[in-house]
């Protein structure tokens, strides 16, 4: 199937996407709707036969998806189940529903922690729980990667629903991040949430210790204002956080899939338990769609297949995610971890090099800002980059509907422009009245757009907690489908380990307390440079 898809692509490489719209049903046939979401993938160079061939690649997806939902250990390289979906199941199941992993009913565990989170959030938001200086005004989430990107992205995205304390996020080990965040905050009314699955991550622990020192200067009992979210209860004890202030979660929730559970505490504090429940319901709705819709009507499956088509058969090495929603400006960063930490692999489940390679590079920025930065390359550059647009039919700013109209217009215009392009003839016509005949040709060629550049658009009614839940679960399942088709494990991340190990080795060297072993001359000379300037 793979080879015949390659042949098919070769034969249709020169085809114009615009020509595919001669089929009057193209827009509806190449789009999917579920629970108010619309995924339009008609502006791609994909025809019905090619789509059917792509769908044939997904024969293992159904069984593996069901195994995931059942709690089987599909994360084979770590011997773990993959059950972030269980976190949203709470909003759709009765209290006697069970899901047993290793002899333990994990739904009961999840429910217990979820209930504690809700009570805690209620107490913080109502002022029933107070800091040394009174009601909690600010929450600082200290975490990195999956313990930061999910809640940080979601708190920003759902700002119109925020009616709790102000949430801040510190992730970088660069002291500037912590310093700039704590500046102006009152330690006596600040709650510190240390979010780390392992509770050993260097950046997070360093930031947590420094935040503790900051509080120690002002508070009598600073540890009371510390909360931990972690799977490592032994480590949270060592740090000194009381057990009742620890929200635990099982190792069957991967970091980049963890926003739905305790790692989402800061989101729950910001928008309240009701809003958080709606977020889970959105994720659950997508789970149900993913589990039940036939492949050709299955949004995560088609999203994954279009991505595979572009990356593996058309040879486009990267894809751009462009949300036309300013509050989704951290979505590209969130998706970079979700997609690239999951599928940025070279080895398959069988331990052998992947036959067709791993997932693509994902990048992006919100529209319209990106238009005035890198869209030049998207329209006229030599590398084709498929674009994934996201757009809401409605904005939240009821007095600024004209802004939203302009936003939607820009989003639609960009996907049309990418597809249509501009011919030399048109460019010449535009110039001919103002430019001498001699210059027309030379100048017109700069104004030509090849067009025929693919894009997809995900449209949603309005960015609510439910819709955000749908979108995030959609992308999670897309990553899953892509991983299954490529034959890799989307749920480990061994690739981040070596850099972590070397960083620990280099810390004493940077501090001038040791000399690193087996270091290249390049790194040694950079160290010498740093030492020279630090001591200068
Ligand atoms: O970057 C590697 C990683 O393990 C991510 O997968 C994870 O989200 C992040 O570090 C943070 O890890 P932790 O939650 O254990 O601090």
CSV table of C-alpha atoms in Angstrom, one decimal, residues 128-400:
chain,number,residue,atom,x,y,z
A,128,UNK,CA,-12.2,29.5,52.7
A,129,UNK,CA,-8.5,28.6,52.5
A,130,UNK,CA,-6.2,31.5,53.0
A,131,UNK,CA,-2.5,32.3,52.8
A,132,UNK,CA,-0.7,34.0,55.7
A,133,UNK,CA,-1.8,37.4,54.3
A,134,UNK,CA,-5.4,36.4,53.4
A,135,UNK,CA,-7.2,35.2,50.4
A,136,UNK,CA,-4.9,33.7,47.6
A,137,UNK,CA,-4.5,36.3,44.9
A,138,UNK,CA,-1.8,34.6,42.8
A,139,UNK,CA,-0.9,31.0,41.9
A,140,UNK,CA,2.5,30.2,40.5
A,141,UNK,CA,2.8,26.8,38.7
A,142,UNK,CA,6.4,25.7,38.7
A,143,UNK,CA,6.9,22.9,36.1
A,144,UNK,CA,8.3,22.2,32.7
A,145,UNK,CA,7.4,20.3,29.5
A,146,UNK,CA,4.1,18.5,30.1
A,147,UNK,CA,3.9,19.9,33.7
A,148,UNK,CA,3.8,23.4,32.3
A,149,UNK,CA,2.7,23.6,28.6
A,150,UNK,CA,-0.7,22.1,29.0
A,151,UNK,CA,-2.0,24.3,31.9
A,152,UNK,CA,-0.2,27.4,30.7
A,153,UNK,CA,-1.7,27.0,27.2
A,154,UNK,CA,-5.2,26.3,28.6
A,155,UNK,CA,-5.2,29.1,31.2
A,156,UNK,CA,-4.3,31.5,28.4
A,157,UNK,CA,-6.8,30.0,26.0
A,158,UNK,CA,-9.7,30.2,28.5
A,159,UNK,CA,-9.0,33.7,29.9
A,160,UNK,CA,-12.6,34.8,29.3
A,161,UNK,CA,-13.7,32.1,31.8
A,162,UNK,CA,-11.1,32.9,34.5
A,163,UNK,CA,-12.7,34.2,37.7
A,164,UNK,CA,-10.2,32.8,40.2
A,165,UNK,CA,-6.7,33.8,41.4
A,166,UNK,CA,-4.3,35.0,38.7
A,167,UNK,CA,-2.2,32.1,37.5
A,168,UNK,CA,1.4,32.4,36.5
A,169,UNK,CA,3.7,29.8,35.0
A,170,UNK,CA,7.4,29.4,35.6
A,171,UNK,CA,9.3,26.7,33.6
A,172,UNK,CA,12.7,27.9,32.6
A,173,UNK,CA,15.8,27.2,34.8
A,174,UNK,CA,16.9,30.7,33.7
A,175,UNK,CA,16.4,32.7,36.9
A,176,UNK,CA,14.9,35.5,34.9
A,177,UNK,CA,11.7,33.4,34.5
A,178,UNK,CA,11.2,33.0,38.3
A,179,UNK,CA,12.5,36.5,39.1
A,180,UNK,CA,10.2,38.3,36.6
A,181,UNK,CA,7.2,36.3,37.7
A,182,UNK,CA,7.6,36.7,41.5
A,183,UNK,CA,8.4,40.4,41.2
A,184,UNK,CA,5.4,42.3,42.4
A,185,UNK,CA,3.7,39.2,44.0
A,186,UNK,CA,2.9,39.1,47.7
A,187,UNK,CA,4.4,35.9,49.1
A,188,UNK,CA,1.8,35.9,51.8
A,189,UNK,CA,-1.1,35.6,49.3
A,190,UNK,CA,0.7,33.4,46.7
A,191,UNK,CA,0.2,29.7,46.3
A,192,UNK,CA,3.0,27.8,44.8
A,193,UNK,CA,2.1,24.7,42.8
A,194,UNK,CA,5.1,22.5,42.1
A,195,UNK,CA,4.1,20.3,39.2
A,196,UNK,CA,6.4,17.5,38.4
A,197,UNK,CA,5.6,13.9,37.6
A,198,UNK,CA,9.0,12.7,38.8
A,199,UNK,CA,9.7,15.5,41.3
A,200,UNK,CA,13.4,15.3,40.2
A,201,UNK,CA,13.4,17.5,37.1
A,202,UNK,CA,16.4,19.8,37.6
A,203,UNK,CA,14.7,23.0,36.3
A,204,UNK,CA,11.6,22.5,38.4
A,205,UNK,CA,13.3,21.6,41.6
A,206,UNK,CA,15.7,24.5,41.3
A,207,UNK,CA,12.9,26.9,40.8
A,208,UNK,CA,10.8,25.3,43.6
A,209,UNK,CA,13.7,25.7,46.1
A,210,UNK,CA,14.3,29.3,45.0
A,211,UNK,CA,10.6,30.1,45.4
A,212,UNK,CA,10.7,28.5,48.8
A,213,UNK,CA,13.5,30.8,49.8
A,214,UNK,CA,11.6,33.8,48.5
A,215,UNK,CA,8.7,32.8,50.7
A,216,UNK,CA,10.8,32.0,53.7
A,217,UNK,CA,11.9,35.6,53.9
A,218,UNK,CA,8.3,36.7,54.4
A,219,UNK,CA,6.2,33.9,55.8
A,220,UNK,CA,6.2,32.1,59.1
A,221,UNK,CA,5.1,28.7,57.6
A,222,UNK,CA,5.9,28.9,53.8
A,223,UNK,CA,5.5,25.2,53.2
A,224,UNK,CA,1.8,25.6,54.0
A,225,UNK,CA,1.5,27.6,50.8
A,226,UNK,CA,3.1,24.9,48.7
A,227,UNK,CA,1.2,22.3,46.8
A,228,UNK,CA,2.7,19.4,44.9
A,229,UNK,CA,1.4,17.5,41.9
A,230,UNK,CA,3.4,14.4,41.3
A,231,UNK,CA,3.6,10.6,40.9
A,232,UNK,CA,6.6,10.5,43.3
A,233,UNK,CA,5.1,10.8,46.8
A,234,UNK,CA,8.5,9.9,48.4
A,235,UNK,CA,10.1,12.9,46.7
A,236,UNK,CA,7.3,15.4,47.7
A,237,UNK,CA,7.9,14.3,51.3
A,238,UNK,CA,11.6,14.9,51.0
A,239,UNK,CA,10.8,18.4,49.8
A,240,UNK,CA,8.6,18.9,52.9
A,241,UNK,CA,5.2,19.2,51.4
A,242,UNK,CA,2.4,17.8,53.6
A,243,UNK,CA,0.6,14.8,52.1
A,244,UNK,CA,-2.7,16.6,52.2
A,245,UNK,CA,-1.3,19.2,49.9
A,246,UNK,CA,-0.1,16.5,47.3
A,247,UNK,CA,-2.2,15.5,44.3
A,248,UNK,CA,-0.9,12.3,43.0
A,249,UNK,CA,-1.3,10.5,39.6
A,250,UNK,CA,-0.3,7.2,38.2
A,251,UNK,CA,2.6,6.5,35.9
A,252,UNK,CA,0.0,5.6,33.2
A,253,UNK,CA,-0.4,9.3,32.5
A,254,UNK,CA,2.4,10.7,30.3
A,255,UNK,CA,3.6,14.2,31.0
A,256,UNK,CA,2.5,15.7,27.7
A,257,UNK,CA,-0.9,14.0,28.2
A,258,UNK,CA,-1.4,15.2,31.8
A,259,UNK,CA,-3.4,18.4,31.6
A,260,UNK,CA,-6.6,16.5,32.2
A,261,UNK,CA,-5.7,15.5,35.7
A,262,UNK,CA,-3.9,17.0,38.7
A,263,UNK,CA,-1.4,18.8,36.4
A,264,UNK,CA,-4.4,20.9,35.3
A,265,UNK,CA,-5.0,22.1,38.9
A,266,UNK,CA,-4.0,25.7,38.0
A,267,UNK,CA,-6.5,25.6,35.2
A,268,UNK,CA,-9.2,24.5,37.6
A,269,UNK,CA,-8.2,27.2,40.1
A,270,UNK,CA,-8.5,29.8,37.2
A,271,UNK,CA,-11.8,28.8,35.6
A,272,UNK,CA,-13.3,26.8,38.5
A,273,UNK,CA,-14.3,23.1,38.8
A,274,UNK,CA,-17.4,23.6,36.5
A,275,UNK,CA,-15.3,25.0,33.6
A,276,UNK,CA,-12.7,22.3,34.2
A,277,UNK,CA,-15.5,19.6,34.0
A,278,UNK,CA,-16.6,21.1,30.6
A,279,UNK,CA,-13.0,20.9,29.4
A,280,UNK,CA,-13.0,17.2,30.4
A,281,UNK,CA,-16.4,16.7,28.6
A,282,UNK,CA,-14.9,18.1,25.4
A,283,UNK,CA,-12.1,15.6,25.6
A,284,UNK,CA,-14.5,12.8,26.3
A,285,UNK,CA,-16.7,13.8,23.3
A,286,UNK,CA,-13.6,13.4,21.1
A,287,UNK,CA,-12.7,10.1,22.7
A,288,UNK,CA,-16.2,8.8,21.9
A,289,UNK,CA,-16.0,10.1,18.4
A,290,UNK,CA,-12.6,8.5,17.9
A,291,UNK,CA,-13.8,5.2,19.3
A,292,UNK,CA,-17.0,5.0,17.3
A,293,UNK,CA,-16.8,6.9,14.0
A,294,UNK,CA,-15.8,4.9,10.9
A,295,UNK,CA,-12.3,5.7,9.6
A,296,UNK,CA,-13.5,7.9,6.7
A,297,UNK,CA,-15.6,10.0,9.1
A,298,UNK,CA,-13.1,9.9,12.0
A,299,UNK,CA,-11.6,13.3,12.6
A,300,UNK,CA,-8.4,12.2,14.4
A,301,UNK,CA,-7.8,9.5,11.8
A,302,UNK,CA,-8.2,11.8,8.9
A,303,UNK,CA,-6.1,14.6,10.5
A,304,UNK,CA,-3.4,12.0,11.0
A,305,UNK,CA,-3.6,10.7,7.5
A,306,UNK,CA,-3.5,14.1,5.9
A,307,UNK,CA,-0.4,14.8,8.0
A,308,UNK,CA,1.2,11.5,6.8
A,309,UNK,CA,0.3,12.2,3.2
A,310,UNK,CA,2.1,15.6,3.3
A,311,UNK,CA,5.1,14.3,5.3
A,312,UNK,CA,5.7,10.9,3.9
A,313,UNK,CA,4.3,11.0,0.4
A,314,UNK,CA,4.5,14.6,-0.7
A,315,UNK,CA,7.9,15.0,1.2
A,316,UNK,CA,7.0,18.2,3.2
A,317,UNK,CA,9.3,18.0,6.2
A,318,UNK,CA,7.4,20.4,8.4
A,319,UNK,CA,3.9,21.6,9.1
A,320,UNK,CA,2.8,24.9,10.5
A,321,UNK,CA,-0.1,25.2,13.0
A,322,UNK,CA,-1.6,28.7,12.8
A,323,UNK,CA,-4.4,29.4,15.2
A,324,UNK,CA,-6.4,32.5,14.3
A,325,UNK,CA,-7.2,33.0,18.0
A,326,UNK,CA,-4.7,35.1,19.9
A,327,UNK,CA,-5.5,33.2,23.1
A,328,UNK,CA,-4.3,30.0,21.5
A,329,UNK,CA,-0.8,31.5,21.0
A,330,UNK,CA,0.8,28.8,23.2
A,331,UNK,CA,-0.9,26.0,21.2
A,332,UNK,CA,1.9,25.6,18.7
A,333,UNK,CA,4.4,25.2,21.6
A,334,UNK,CA,2.0,22.8,23.3
A,335,UNK,CA,1.7,20.8,20.1
A,336,UNK,CA,5.4,20.8,19.5
A,337,UNK,CA,5.8,18.8,22.7
A,338,UNK,CA,2.8,16.6,22.1
A,339,UNK,CA,3.7,15.8,18.5
A,340,UNK,CA,7.5,15.8,18.5
A,341,UNK,CA,8.2,14.3,21.9
A,342,UNK,CA,5.7,11.6,21.0
A,343,UNK,CA,6.6,10.8,17.4
A,344,UNK,CA,10.0,12.3,17.0
A,345,UNK,CA,11.5,8.8,16.9
A,346,UNK,CA,13.7,6.7,14.7
A,347,UNK,CA,13.1,3.2,16.1
A,348,UNK,CA,10.0,1.1,15.9
A,349,UNK,CA,8.2,-1.0,18.4
A,350,UNK,CA,10.2,-4.0,17.0
A,351,UNK,CA,13.5,-2.3,18.0
A,352,UNK,CA,14.5,-1.8,14.4
A,353,UNK,CA,14.9,1.5,12.5
A,354,UNK,CA,11.6,2.8,11.3
A,355,UNK,CA,10.9,1.8,7.7
A,356,UNK,CA,9.3,5.1,6.9
A,357,UNK,CA,10.8,7.4,9.6
A,358,UNK,CA,9.1,9.2,12.4
A,359,UNK,CA,6.8,12.3,12.7
A,360,UNK,CA,7.4,15.7,11.2
A,361,UNK,CA,8.7,19.0,12.5
A,362,UNK,CA,5.7,21.1,13.9
A,363,UNK,CA,5.9,24.8,14.3
A,364,UNK,CA,3.7,27.9,14.3
A,365,UNK,CA,2.5,31.2,15.6
A,366,UNK,CA,-0.9,32.8,15.8
A,367,UNK,CA,-2.5,34.5,12.9
A,368,UNK,CA,-2.5,37.3,11.9
A,369,UNK,CA,0.9,37.9,13.5
A,370,UNK,CA,2.5,35.1,11.5
A,371,UNK,CA,1.4,36.7,8.2
A,372,UNK,CA,3.7,39.6,8.9
A,373,UNK,CA,6.6,37.3,9.7
A,374,UNK,CA,7.1,34.0,7.9
A,375,UNK,CA,4.1,33.8,5.6
A,376,UNK,CA,6.3,35.2,2.8
A,377,UNK,CA,8.1,31.8,2.8
A,378,UNK,CA,4.7,29.9,3.0
A,379,UNK,CA,3.6,31.6,-0.2
A,380,UNK,CA,6.7,32.0,-2.2
A,381,UNK,CA,9.5,30.0,-0.5
A,382,UNK,CA,11.1,27.0,-2.2
A,383,UNK,CA,9.9,24.6,0.5
A,384,UNK,CA,6.2,23.8,0.7
A,385,UNK,CA,4.8,23.9,4.2
A,386,UNK,CA,1.3,22.5,4.7
A,387,UNK,CA,-0.6,24.8,7.0
A,388,UNK,CA,-3.2,23.9,9.6
A,389,UNK,CA,-5.4,26.8,10.4
A,390,UNK,CA,-7.7,27.0,13.4
A,391,UNK,CA,-10.5,29.5,13.6
A,392,UNK,CA,-13.5,30.2,15.8
A,393,UNK,CA,-16.8,31.3,14.2
A,394,UNK,CA,-17.3,33.7,17.1
A,395,UNK,CA,-15.0,35.6,19.4
A,396,UNK,CA,-15.6,36.6,23.0
A,397,UNK,CA,-15.3,40.3,22.6
A,398,UNK,CA,-18.9,41.3,21.9
A,399,UNK,CA,-18.1,44.9,21.4
A,400,UNK,CA,-15.3,44.1,18.9
